[in-house]
mmCIF file of C-alpha atoms and ligand atoms in Angstrom:
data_model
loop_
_atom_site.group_PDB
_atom_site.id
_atom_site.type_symbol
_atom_site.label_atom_id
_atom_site.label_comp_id
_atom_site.label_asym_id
_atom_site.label_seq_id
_atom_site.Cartn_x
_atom_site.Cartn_y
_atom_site.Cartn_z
ATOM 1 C CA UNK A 13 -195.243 -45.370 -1.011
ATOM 2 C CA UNK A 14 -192.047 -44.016 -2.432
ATOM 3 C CA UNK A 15 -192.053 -39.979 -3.326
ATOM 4 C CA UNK A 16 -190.013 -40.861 -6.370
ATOM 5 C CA UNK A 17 -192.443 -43.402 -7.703
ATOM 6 C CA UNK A 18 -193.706 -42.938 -11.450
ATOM 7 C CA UNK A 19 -197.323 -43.083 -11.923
ATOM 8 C CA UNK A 20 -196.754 -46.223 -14.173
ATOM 9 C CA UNK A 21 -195.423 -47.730 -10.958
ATOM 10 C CA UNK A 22 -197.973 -47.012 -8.513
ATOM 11 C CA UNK A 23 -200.289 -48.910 -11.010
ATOM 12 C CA UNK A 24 -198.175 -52.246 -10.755
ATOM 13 C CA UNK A 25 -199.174 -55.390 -9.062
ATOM 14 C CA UNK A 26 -195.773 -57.209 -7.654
ATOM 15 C CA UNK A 27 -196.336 -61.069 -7.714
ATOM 16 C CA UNK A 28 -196.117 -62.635 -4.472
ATOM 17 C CA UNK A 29 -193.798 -65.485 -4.847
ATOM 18 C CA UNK A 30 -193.637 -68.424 -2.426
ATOM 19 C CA UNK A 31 -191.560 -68.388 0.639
ATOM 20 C CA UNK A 32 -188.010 -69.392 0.575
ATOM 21 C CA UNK A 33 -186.931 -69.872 4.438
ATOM 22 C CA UNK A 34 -183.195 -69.599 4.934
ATOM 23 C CA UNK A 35 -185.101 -69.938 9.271
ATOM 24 C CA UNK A 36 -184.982 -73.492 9.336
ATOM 25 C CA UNK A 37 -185.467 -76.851 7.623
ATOM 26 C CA UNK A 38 -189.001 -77.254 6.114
ATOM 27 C CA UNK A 39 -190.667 -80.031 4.028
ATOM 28 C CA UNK A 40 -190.964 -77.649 1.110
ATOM 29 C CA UNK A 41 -193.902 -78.348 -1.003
ATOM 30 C CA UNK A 42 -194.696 -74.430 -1.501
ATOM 31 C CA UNK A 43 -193.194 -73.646 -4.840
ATOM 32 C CA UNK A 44 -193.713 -76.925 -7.463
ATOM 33 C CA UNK A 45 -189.302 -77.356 -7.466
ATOM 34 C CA UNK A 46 -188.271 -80.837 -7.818
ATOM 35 C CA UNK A 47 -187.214 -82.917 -4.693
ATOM 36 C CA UNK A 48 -184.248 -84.627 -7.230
ATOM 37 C CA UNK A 49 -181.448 -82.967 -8.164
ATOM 38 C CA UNK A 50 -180.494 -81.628 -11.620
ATOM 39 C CA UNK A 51 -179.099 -84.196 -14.300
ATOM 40 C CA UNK A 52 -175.544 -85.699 -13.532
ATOM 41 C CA UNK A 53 -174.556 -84.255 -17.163
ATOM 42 C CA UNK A 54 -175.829 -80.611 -15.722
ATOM 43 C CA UNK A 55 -172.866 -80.852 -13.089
ATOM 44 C CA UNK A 56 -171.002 -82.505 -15.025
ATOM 45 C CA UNK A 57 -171.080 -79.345 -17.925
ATOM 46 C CA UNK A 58 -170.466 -76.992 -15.226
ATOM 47 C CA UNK A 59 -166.826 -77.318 -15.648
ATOM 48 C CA UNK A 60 -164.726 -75.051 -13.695
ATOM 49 C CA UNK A 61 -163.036 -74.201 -17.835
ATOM 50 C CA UNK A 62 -166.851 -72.684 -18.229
ATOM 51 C CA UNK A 63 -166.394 -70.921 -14.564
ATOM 52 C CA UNK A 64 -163.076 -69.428 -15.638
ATOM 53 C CA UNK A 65 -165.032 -67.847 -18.689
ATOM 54 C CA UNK A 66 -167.537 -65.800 -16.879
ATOM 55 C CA UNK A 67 -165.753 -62.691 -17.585
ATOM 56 C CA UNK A 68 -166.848 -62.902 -20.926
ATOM 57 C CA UNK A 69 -170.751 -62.354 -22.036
ATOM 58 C CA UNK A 70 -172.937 -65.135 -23.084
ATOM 59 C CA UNK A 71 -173.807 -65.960 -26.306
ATOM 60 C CA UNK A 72 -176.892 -63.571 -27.231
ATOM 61 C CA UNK A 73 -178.462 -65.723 -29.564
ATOM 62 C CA UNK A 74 -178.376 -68.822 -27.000
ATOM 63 C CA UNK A 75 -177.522 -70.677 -30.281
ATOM 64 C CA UNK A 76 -176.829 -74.448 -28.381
ATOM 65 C CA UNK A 77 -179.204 -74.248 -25.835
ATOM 66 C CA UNK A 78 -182.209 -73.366 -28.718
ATOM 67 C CA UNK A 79 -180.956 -75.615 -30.505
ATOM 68 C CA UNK A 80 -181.058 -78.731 -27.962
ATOM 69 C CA UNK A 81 -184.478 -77.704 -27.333
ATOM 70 C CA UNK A 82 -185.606 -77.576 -30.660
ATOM 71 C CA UNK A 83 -184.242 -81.014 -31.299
ATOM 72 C CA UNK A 84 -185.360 -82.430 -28.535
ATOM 73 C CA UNK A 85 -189.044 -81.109 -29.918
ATOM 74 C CA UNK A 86 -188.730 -82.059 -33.769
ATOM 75 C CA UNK A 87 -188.092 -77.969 -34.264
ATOM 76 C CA UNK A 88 -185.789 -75.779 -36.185
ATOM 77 C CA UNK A 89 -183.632 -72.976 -33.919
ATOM 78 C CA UNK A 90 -185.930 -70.554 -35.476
ATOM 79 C CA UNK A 91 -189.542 -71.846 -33.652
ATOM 80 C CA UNK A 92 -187.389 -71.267 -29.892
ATOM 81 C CA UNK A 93 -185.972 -68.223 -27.610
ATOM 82 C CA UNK A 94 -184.993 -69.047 -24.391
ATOM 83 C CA UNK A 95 -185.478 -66.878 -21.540
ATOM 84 C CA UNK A 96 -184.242 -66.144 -17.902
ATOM 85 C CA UNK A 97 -186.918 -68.508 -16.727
ATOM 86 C CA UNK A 98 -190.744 -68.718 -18.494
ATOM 87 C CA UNK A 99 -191.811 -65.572 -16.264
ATOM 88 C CA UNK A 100 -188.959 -63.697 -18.536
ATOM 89 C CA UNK A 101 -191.159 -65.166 -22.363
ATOM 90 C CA UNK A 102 -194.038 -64.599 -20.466
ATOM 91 C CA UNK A 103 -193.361 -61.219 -19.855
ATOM 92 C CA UNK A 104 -191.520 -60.320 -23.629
ATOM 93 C CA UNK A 105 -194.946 -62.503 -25.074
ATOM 94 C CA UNK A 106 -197.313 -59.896 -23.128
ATOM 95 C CA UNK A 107 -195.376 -56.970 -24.574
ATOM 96 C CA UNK A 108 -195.121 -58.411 -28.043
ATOM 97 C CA UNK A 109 -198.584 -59.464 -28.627
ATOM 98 C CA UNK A 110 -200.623 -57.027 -26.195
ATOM 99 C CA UNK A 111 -200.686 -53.203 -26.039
ATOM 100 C CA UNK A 112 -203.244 -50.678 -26.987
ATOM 101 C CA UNK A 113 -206.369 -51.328 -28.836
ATOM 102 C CA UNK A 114 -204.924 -55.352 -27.631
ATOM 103 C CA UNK A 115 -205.953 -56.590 -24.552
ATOM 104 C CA UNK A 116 -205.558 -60.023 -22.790
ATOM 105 C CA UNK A 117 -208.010 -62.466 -21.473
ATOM 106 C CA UNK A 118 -206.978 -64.840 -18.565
ATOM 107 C CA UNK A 119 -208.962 -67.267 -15.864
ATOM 108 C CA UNK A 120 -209.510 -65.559 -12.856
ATOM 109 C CA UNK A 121 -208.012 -68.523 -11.120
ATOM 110 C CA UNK A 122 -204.805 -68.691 -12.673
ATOM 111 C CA UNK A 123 -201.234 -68.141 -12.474
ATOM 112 C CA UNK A 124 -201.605 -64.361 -10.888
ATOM 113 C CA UNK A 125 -198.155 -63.436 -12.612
ATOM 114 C CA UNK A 126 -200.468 -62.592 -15.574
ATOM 115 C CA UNK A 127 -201.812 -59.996 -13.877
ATOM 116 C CA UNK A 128 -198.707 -58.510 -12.617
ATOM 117 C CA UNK A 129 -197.637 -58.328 -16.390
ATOM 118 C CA UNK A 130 -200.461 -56.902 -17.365
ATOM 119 C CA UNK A 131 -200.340 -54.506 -14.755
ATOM 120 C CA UNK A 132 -196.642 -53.756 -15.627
ATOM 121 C CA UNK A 133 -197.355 -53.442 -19.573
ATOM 122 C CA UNK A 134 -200.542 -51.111 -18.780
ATOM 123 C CA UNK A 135 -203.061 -53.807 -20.699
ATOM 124 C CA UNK A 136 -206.679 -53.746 -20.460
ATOM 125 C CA UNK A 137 -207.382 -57.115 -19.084
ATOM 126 C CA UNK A 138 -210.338 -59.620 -18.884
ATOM 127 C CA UNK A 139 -210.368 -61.361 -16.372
ATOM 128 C CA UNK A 140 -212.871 -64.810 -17.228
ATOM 129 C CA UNK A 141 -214.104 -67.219 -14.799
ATOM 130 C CA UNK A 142 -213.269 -70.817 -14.277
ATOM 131 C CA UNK A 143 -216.577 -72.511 -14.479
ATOM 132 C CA UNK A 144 -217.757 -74.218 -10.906
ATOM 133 C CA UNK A 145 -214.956 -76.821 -11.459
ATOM 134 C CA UNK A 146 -212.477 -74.989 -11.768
ATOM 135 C CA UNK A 147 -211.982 -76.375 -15.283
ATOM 136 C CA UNK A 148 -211.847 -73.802 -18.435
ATOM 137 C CA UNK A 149 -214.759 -73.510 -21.003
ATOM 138 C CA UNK A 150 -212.875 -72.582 -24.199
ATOM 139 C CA UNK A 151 -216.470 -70.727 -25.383
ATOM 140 C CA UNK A 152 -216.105 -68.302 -22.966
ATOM 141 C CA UNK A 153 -212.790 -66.754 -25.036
ATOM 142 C CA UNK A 154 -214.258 -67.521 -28.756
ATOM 143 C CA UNK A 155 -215.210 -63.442 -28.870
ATOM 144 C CA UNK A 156 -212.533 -61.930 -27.197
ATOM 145 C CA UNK A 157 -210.751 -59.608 -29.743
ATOM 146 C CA UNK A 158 -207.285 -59.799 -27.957
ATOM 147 C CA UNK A 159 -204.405 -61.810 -26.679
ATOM 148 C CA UNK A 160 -205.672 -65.133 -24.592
ATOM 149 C CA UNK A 161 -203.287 -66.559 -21.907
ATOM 150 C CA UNK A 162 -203.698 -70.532 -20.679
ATOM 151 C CA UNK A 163 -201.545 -72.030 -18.331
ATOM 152 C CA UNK A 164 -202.330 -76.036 -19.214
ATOM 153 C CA UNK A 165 -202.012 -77.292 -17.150
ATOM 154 C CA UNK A 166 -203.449 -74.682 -14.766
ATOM 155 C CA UNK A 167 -201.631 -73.426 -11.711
ATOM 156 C CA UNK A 168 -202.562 -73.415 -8.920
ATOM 157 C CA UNK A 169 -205.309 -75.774 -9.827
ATOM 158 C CA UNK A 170 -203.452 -78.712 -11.658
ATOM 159 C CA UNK A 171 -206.783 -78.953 -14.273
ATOM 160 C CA UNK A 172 -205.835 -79.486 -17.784
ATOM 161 C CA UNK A 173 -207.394 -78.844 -20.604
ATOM 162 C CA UNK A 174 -208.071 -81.121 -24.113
ATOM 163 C CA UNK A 175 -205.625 -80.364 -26.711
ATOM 164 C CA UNK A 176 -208.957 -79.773 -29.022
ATOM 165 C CA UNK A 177 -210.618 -77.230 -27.055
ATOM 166 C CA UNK A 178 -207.490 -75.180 -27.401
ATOM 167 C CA UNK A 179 -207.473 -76.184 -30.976
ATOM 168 C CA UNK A 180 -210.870 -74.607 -31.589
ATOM 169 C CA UNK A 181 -209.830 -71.552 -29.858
ATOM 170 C CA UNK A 182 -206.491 -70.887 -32.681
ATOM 171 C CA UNK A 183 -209.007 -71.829 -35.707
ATOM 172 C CA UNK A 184 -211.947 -69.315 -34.514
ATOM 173 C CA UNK A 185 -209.672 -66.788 -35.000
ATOM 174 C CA UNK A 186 -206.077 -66.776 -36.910
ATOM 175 C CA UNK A 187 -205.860 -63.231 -36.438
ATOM 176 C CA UNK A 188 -205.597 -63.603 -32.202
ATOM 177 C CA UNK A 189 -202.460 -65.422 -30.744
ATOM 178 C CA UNK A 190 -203.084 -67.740 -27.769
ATOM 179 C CA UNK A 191 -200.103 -67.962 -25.479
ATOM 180 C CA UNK A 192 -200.194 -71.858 -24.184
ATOM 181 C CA UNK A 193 -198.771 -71.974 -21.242
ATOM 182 C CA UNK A 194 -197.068 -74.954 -20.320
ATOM 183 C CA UNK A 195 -194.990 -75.167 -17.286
ATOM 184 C CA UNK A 196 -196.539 -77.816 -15.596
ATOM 185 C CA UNK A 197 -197.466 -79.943 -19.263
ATOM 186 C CA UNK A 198 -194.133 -82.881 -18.569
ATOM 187 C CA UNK A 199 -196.794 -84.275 -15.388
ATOM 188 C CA UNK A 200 -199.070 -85.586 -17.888
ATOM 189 C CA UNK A 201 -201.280 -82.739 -19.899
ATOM 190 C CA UNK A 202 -201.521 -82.631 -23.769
ATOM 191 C CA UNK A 203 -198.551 -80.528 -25.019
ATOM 192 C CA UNK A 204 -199.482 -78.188 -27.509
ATOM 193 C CA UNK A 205 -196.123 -78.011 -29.482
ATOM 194 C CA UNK A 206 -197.407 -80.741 -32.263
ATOM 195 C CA UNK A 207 -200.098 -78.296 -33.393
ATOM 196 C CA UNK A 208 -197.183 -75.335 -33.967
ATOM 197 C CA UNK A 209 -196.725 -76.220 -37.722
ATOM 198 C CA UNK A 210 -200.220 -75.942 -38.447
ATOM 199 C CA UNK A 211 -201.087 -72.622 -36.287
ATOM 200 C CA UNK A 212 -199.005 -69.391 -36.994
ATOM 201 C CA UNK A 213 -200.948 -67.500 -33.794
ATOM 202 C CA UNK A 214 -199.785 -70.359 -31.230
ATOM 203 C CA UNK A 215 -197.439 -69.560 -28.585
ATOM 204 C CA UNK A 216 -196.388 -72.525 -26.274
ATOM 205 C CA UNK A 217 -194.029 -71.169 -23.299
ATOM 206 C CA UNK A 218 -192.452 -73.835 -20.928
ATOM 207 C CA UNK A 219 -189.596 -74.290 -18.099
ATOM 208 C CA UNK A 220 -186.874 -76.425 -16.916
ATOM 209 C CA UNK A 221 -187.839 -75.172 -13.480
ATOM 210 C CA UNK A 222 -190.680 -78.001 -12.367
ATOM 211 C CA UNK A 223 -190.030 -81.262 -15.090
ATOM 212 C CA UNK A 224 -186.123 -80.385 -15.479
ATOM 213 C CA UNK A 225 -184.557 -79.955 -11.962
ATOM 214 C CA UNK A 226 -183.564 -76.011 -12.804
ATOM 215 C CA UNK A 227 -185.483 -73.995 -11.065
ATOM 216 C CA UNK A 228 -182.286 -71.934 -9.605
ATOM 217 C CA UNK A 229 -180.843 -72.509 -13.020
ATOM 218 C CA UNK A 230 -184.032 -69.976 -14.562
ATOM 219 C CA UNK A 231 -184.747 -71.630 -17.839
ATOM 220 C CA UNK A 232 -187.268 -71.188 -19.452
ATOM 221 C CA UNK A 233 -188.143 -71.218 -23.146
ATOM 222 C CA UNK A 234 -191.153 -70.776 -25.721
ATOM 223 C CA UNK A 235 -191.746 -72.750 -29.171
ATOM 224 C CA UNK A 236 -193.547 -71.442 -32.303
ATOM 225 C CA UNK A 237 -193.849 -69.819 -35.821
ATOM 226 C CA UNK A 238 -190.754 -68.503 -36.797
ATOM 227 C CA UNK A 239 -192.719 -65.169 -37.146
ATOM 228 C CA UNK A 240 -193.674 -65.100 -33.310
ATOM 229 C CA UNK A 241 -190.810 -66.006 -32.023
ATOM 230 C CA UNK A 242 -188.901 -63.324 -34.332
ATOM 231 C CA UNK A 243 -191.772 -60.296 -32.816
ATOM 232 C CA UNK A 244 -190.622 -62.111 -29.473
ATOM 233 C CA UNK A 245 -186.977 -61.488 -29.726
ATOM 234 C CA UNK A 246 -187.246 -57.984 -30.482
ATOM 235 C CA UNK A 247 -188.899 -57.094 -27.320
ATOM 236 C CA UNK A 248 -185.577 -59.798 -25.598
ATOM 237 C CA UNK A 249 -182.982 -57.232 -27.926
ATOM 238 C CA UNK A 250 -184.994 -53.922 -26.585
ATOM 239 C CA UNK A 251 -184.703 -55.453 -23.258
ATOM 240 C CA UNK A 252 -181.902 -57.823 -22.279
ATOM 241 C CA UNK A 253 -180.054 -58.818 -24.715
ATOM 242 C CA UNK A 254 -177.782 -60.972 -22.794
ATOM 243 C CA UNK A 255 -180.828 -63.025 -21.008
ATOM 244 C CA UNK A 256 -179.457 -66.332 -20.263
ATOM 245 C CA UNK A 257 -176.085 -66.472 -18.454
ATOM 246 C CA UNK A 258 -173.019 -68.595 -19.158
ATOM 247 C CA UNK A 259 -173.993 -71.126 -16.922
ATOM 248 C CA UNK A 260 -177.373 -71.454 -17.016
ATOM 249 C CA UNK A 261 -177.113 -71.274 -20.888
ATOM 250 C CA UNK A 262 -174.707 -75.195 -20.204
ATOM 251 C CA UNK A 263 -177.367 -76.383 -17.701
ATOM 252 C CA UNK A 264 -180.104 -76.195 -19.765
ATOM 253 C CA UNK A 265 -178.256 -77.464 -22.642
ATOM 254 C CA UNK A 266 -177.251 -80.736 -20.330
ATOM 255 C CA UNK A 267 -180.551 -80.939 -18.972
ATOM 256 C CA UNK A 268 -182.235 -81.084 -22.316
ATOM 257 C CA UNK A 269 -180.296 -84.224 -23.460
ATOM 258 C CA UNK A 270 -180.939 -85.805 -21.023
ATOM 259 C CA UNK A 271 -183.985 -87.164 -22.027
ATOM 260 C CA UNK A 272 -183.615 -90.792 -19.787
ATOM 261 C CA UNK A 273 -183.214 -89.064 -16.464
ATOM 262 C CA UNK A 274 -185.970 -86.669 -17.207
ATOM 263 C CA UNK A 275 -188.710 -89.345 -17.829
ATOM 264 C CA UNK A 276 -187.298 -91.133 -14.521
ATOM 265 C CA UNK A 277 -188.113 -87.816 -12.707
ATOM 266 C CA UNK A 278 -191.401 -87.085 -14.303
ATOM 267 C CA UNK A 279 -192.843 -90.839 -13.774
ATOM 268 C CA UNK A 280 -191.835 -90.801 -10.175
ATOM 269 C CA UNK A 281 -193.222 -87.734 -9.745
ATOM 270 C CA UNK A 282 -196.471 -89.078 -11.210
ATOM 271 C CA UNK A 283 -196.395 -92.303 -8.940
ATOM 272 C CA UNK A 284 -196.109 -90.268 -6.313
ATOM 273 C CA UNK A 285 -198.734 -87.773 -7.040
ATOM 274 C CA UNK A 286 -201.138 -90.893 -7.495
ATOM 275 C CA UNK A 287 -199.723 -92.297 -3.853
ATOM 276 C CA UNK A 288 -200.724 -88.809 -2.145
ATOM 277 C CA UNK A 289 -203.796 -88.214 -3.925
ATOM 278 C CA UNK A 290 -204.914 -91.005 -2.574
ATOM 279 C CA UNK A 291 -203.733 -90.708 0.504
ATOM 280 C CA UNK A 292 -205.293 -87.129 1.237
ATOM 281 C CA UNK A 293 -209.003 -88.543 -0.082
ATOM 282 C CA UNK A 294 -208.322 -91.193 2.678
ATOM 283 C CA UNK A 295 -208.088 -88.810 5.214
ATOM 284 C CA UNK A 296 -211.131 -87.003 3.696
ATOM 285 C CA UNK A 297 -209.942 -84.353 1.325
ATOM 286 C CA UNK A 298 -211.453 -83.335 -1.798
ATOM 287 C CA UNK A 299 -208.634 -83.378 -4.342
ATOM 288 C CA UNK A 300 -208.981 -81.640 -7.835
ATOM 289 C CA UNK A 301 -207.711 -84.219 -10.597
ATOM 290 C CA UNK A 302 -204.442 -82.871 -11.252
ATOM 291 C CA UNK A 303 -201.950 -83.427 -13.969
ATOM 292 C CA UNK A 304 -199.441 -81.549 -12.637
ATOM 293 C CA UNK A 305 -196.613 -81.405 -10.066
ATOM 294 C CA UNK A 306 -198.806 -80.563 -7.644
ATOM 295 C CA UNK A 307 -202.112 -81.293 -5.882
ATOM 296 C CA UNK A 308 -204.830 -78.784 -4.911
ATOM 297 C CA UNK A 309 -207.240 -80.061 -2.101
ATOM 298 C CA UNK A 310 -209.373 -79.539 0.575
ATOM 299 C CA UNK A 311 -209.478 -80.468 3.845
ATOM 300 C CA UNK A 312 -213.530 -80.565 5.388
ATOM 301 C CA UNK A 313 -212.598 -79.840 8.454
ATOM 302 C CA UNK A 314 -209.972 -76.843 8.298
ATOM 303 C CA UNK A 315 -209.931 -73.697 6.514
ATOM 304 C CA UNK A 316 -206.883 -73.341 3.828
ATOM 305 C CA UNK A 317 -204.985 -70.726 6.184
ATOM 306 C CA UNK A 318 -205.371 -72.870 8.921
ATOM 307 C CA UNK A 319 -204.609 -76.024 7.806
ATOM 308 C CA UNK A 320 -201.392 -74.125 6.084
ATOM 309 C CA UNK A 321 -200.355 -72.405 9.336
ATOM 310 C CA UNK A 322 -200.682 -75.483 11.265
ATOM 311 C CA UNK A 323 -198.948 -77.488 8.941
ATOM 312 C CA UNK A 324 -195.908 -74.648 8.960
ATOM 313 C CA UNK A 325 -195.396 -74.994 13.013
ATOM 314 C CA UNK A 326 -194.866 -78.919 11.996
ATOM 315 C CA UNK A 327 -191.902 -77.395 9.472
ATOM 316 C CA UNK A 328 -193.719 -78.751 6.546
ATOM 317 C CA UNK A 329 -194.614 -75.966 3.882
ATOM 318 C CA UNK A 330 -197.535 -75.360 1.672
ATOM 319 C CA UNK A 331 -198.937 -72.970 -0.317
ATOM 320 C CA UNK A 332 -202.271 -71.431 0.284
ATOM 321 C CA UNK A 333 -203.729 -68.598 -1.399
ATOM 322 C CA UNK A 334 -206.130 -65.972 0.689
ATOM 323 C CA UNK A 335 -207.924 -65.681 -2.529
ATOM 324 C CA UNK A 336 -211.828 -65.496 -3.419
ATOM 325 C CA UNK A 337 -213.357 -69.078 -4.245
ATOM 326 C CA UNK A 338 -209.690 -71.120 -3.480
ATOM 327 C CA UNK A 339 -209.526 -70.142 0.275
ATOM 328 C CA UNK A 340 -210.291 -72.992 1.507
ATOM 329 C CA UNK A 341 -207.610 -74.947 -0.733
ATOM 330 C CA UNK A 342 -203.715 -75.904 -0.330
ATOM 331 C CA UNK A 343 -201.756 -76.321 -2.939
ATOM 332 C CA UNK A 344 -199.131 -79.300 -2.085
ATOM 333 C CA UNK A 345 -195.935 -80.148 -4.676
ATOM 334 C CA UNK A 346 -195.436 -83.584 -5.417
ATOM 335 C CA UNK A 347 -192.245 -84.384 -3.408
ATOM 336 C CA UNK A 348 -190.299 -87.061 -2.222
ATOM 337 C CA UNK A 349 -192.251 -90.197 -0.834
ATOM 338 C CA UNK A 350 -189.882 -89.331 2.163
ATOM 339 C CA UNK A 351 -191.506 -85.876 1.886
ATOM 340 C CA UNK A 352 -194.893 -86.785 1.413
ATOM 341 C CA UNK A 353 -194.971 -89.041 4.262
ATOM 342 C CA UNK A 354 -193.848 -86.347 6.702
ATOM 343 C CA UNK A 355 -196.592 -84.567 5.306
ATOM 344 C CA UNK A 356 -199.412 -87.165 5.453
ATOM 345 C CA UNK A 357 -198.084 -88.840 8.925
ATOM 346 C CA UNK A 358 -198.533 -84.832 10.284
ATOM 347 C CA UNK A 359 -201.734 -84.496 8.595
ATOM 348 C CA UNK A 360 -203.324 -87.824 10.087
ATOM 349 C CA UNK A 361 -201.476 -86.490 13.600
ATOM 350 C CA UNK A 362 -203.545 -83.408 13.212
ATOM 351 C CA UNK A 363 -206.968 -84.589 11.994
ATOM 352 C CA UNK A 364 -206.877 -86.832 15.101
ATOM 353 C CA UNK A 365 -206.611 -83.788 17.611
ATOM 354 C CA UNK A 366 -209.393 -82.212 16.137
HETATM 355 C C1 PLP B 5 -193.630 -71.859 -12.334
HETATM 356 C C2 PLP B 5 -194.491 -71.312 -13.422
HETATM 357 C C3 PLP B 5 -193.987 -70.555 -14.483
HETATM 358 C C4 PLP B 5 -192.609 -70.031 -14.657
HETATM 359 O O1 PLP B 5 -191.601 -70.486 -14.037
HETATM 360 P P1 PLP B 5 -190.113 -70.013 -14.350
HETATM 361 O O2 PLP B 5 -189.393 -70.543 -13.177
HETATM 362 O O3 PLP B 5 -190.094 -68.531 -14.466
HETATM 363 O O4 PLP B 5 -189.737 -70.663 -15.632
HETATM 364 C C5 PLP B 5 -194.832 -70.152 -15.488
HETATM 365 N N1 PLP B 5 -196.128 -70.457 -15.461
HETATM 366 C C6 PLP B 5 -196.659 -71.164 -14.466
HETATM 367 C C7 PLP B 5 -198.103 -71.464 -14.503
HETATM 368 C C8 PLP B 5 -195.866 -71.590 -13.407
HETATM 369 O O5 PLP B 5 -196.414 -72.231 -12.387
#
């Protein structure tokens, strides 16, 4: 480790993000992007008149793009900041509503970026388990006296949760924000963002990087009281003021109307995650119901790593996570059908050598 390295630093816990080969060509189901390509009206917005203005800064106050979003969501500009991606909200929301004397409670199969933000803020966390499932019993937060995080639906599993548990959890107490997380909600899980007028201590965070074809772009948003979103932007104003670029600030703008080619995207992508589903229990997985992008399965007969490495030498990525209790899981992205067919046709190849 580096000499130089503060003792707040040696404390941190970098998040491993999924591979991005520049090797070769893979059949990239690692990292929950879309296999379509961002909205006509994105390219179209990305004049070369918007180029020629990047020596100027972007607007602060990302005045169009909040306030696309919050039509598009029955909202005023005041119930949205956009961020440099979610992970960006995630990380102002953790500084915002956590601290000393606050802690944070999360699954202990989750998205593990919680942890590196906890680890980066200092936080006490809580780590509670998923029951045997893998789904999330709501009664297992009802005491916590801190800050609860919930990706819904839940990464890397795909489970969702009922809009009522969660419900439960903001009336037992007022006093406690829950930060929804809902990245992966556009695949078919119970947005939170109706309940917003009625619940001053929701947070719901979301992305245009799985449902809106900007993953590059780094989009991401959250929606509620105007009073949490105000304690959010002045962590954003301590921190980055300028947190959405020119361009990215026009893509998600573009992307946002474009409600038609959205749906398109997220009902193929549901089709398709209904095709492969079905096409992995065929072959004899166990597949957890998912309502996200993704699938997380099993195969009987390989371990995770294995069935992940072997898939790799086929140039067809994965993720897999060398993790307690989800070892012996993939995690596969709803492409293409072209995609998934590689992937299936390789994985019937490969149970047959066995
Ligand atoms: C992908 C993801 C995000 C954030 O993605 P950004 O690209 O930073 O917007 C947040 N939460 C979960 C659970 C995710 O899987």
């Amino acid at each position: 480790m580096c000499d130089f390295l503060s003792a707040e630093a040696r404390r941190l816990a970098p998040y491993t993000p999924g591979e991005q080969p520049r090797d070769q060509q893979y059949v990239k189901l690692n990292t929950n992007e879309s296999p379509f390509p961002p909205s006509r009206r994105v390219l179209k917005a990305l004049s070369r008149a918007e180029l020629l203005k990047l020596n100027l800064y972007s607007d602060p106050a990302c005045t169009q793009l909040n306030a696309a979003i919050a039509a598009r969501y029955g909202l005023q500009s005041g119930n949205v900041i956009s961020g440099n991606g979610s992970d960006e909200i995630l990380a102002f929301a953790f500084r915002a509503f956590c601290g000393r004397g606050r802690p944070v409670a999360y699954a202990d199969v989750t998205y593990s970026f919680y942890q590196s933000q906890a680890a980066l803020f200092g936080l006490e966390a809580r780590v509670i388990p998923l029951r045997e499932d893998f789904t999330l019993s709501v009664d297992d937060y009802m005491d916590f006296p801190g800050t609860i995080v919930i990706a819904n639906p839940n990464a890397p599993t795909g489970v969702a949760v009922p809009r009522t548990d969660i419900q439960r959890l903001l009336e037992a107490d007022p006093k406690r924000v829950v930060i929804v997380d809902e990245a992966y909600v556009d695949f078919g899980g119970e947005s939170c963002v109706p309940m917003i007028f009625c619940y001053e201590n929701l947070l719901v965070t979301q992305t245009m990087s799985k449902s809106r074809q900007l993953a590059g772009g780094r989009v991401g948003f959250a929606l509620g009281s105007e009073s949490l979103i105000e304690a959010l932007n002045r962590v954003k104003y301590s921190f980055n003021p300028y947190n959405v670029n020119r361009l990215s600030l026009i893509a998600g703008t573009a992307a946002m109307e474009d409600e038609g080619y959205f749906r398109n995207c997220c009902e193929t992508i549901q089709e398709n995650r209904a095709w492969l589903t079905e096409e992995l229990e065929g072959l004899g997985f166990a597949v957890l119901p998912s309502s996200a992008n993704f699938v997380f399965a099993k195969c009987g007969r390989l371990p995770g790593g294995e069935l992940y490495r072997r898939l790799k030498e086929s140039g067809i990525l994965v993720r897999w996570f060398d993790k307690e209790r989800i070892r012996d899981y993939v995690r596969i992205t709803v492409g293409s059908m072209e995609q998934l067919a590689a992937l299936t046709d390789e994985l019937t190849r490969m149970l047959e050598d066995l």
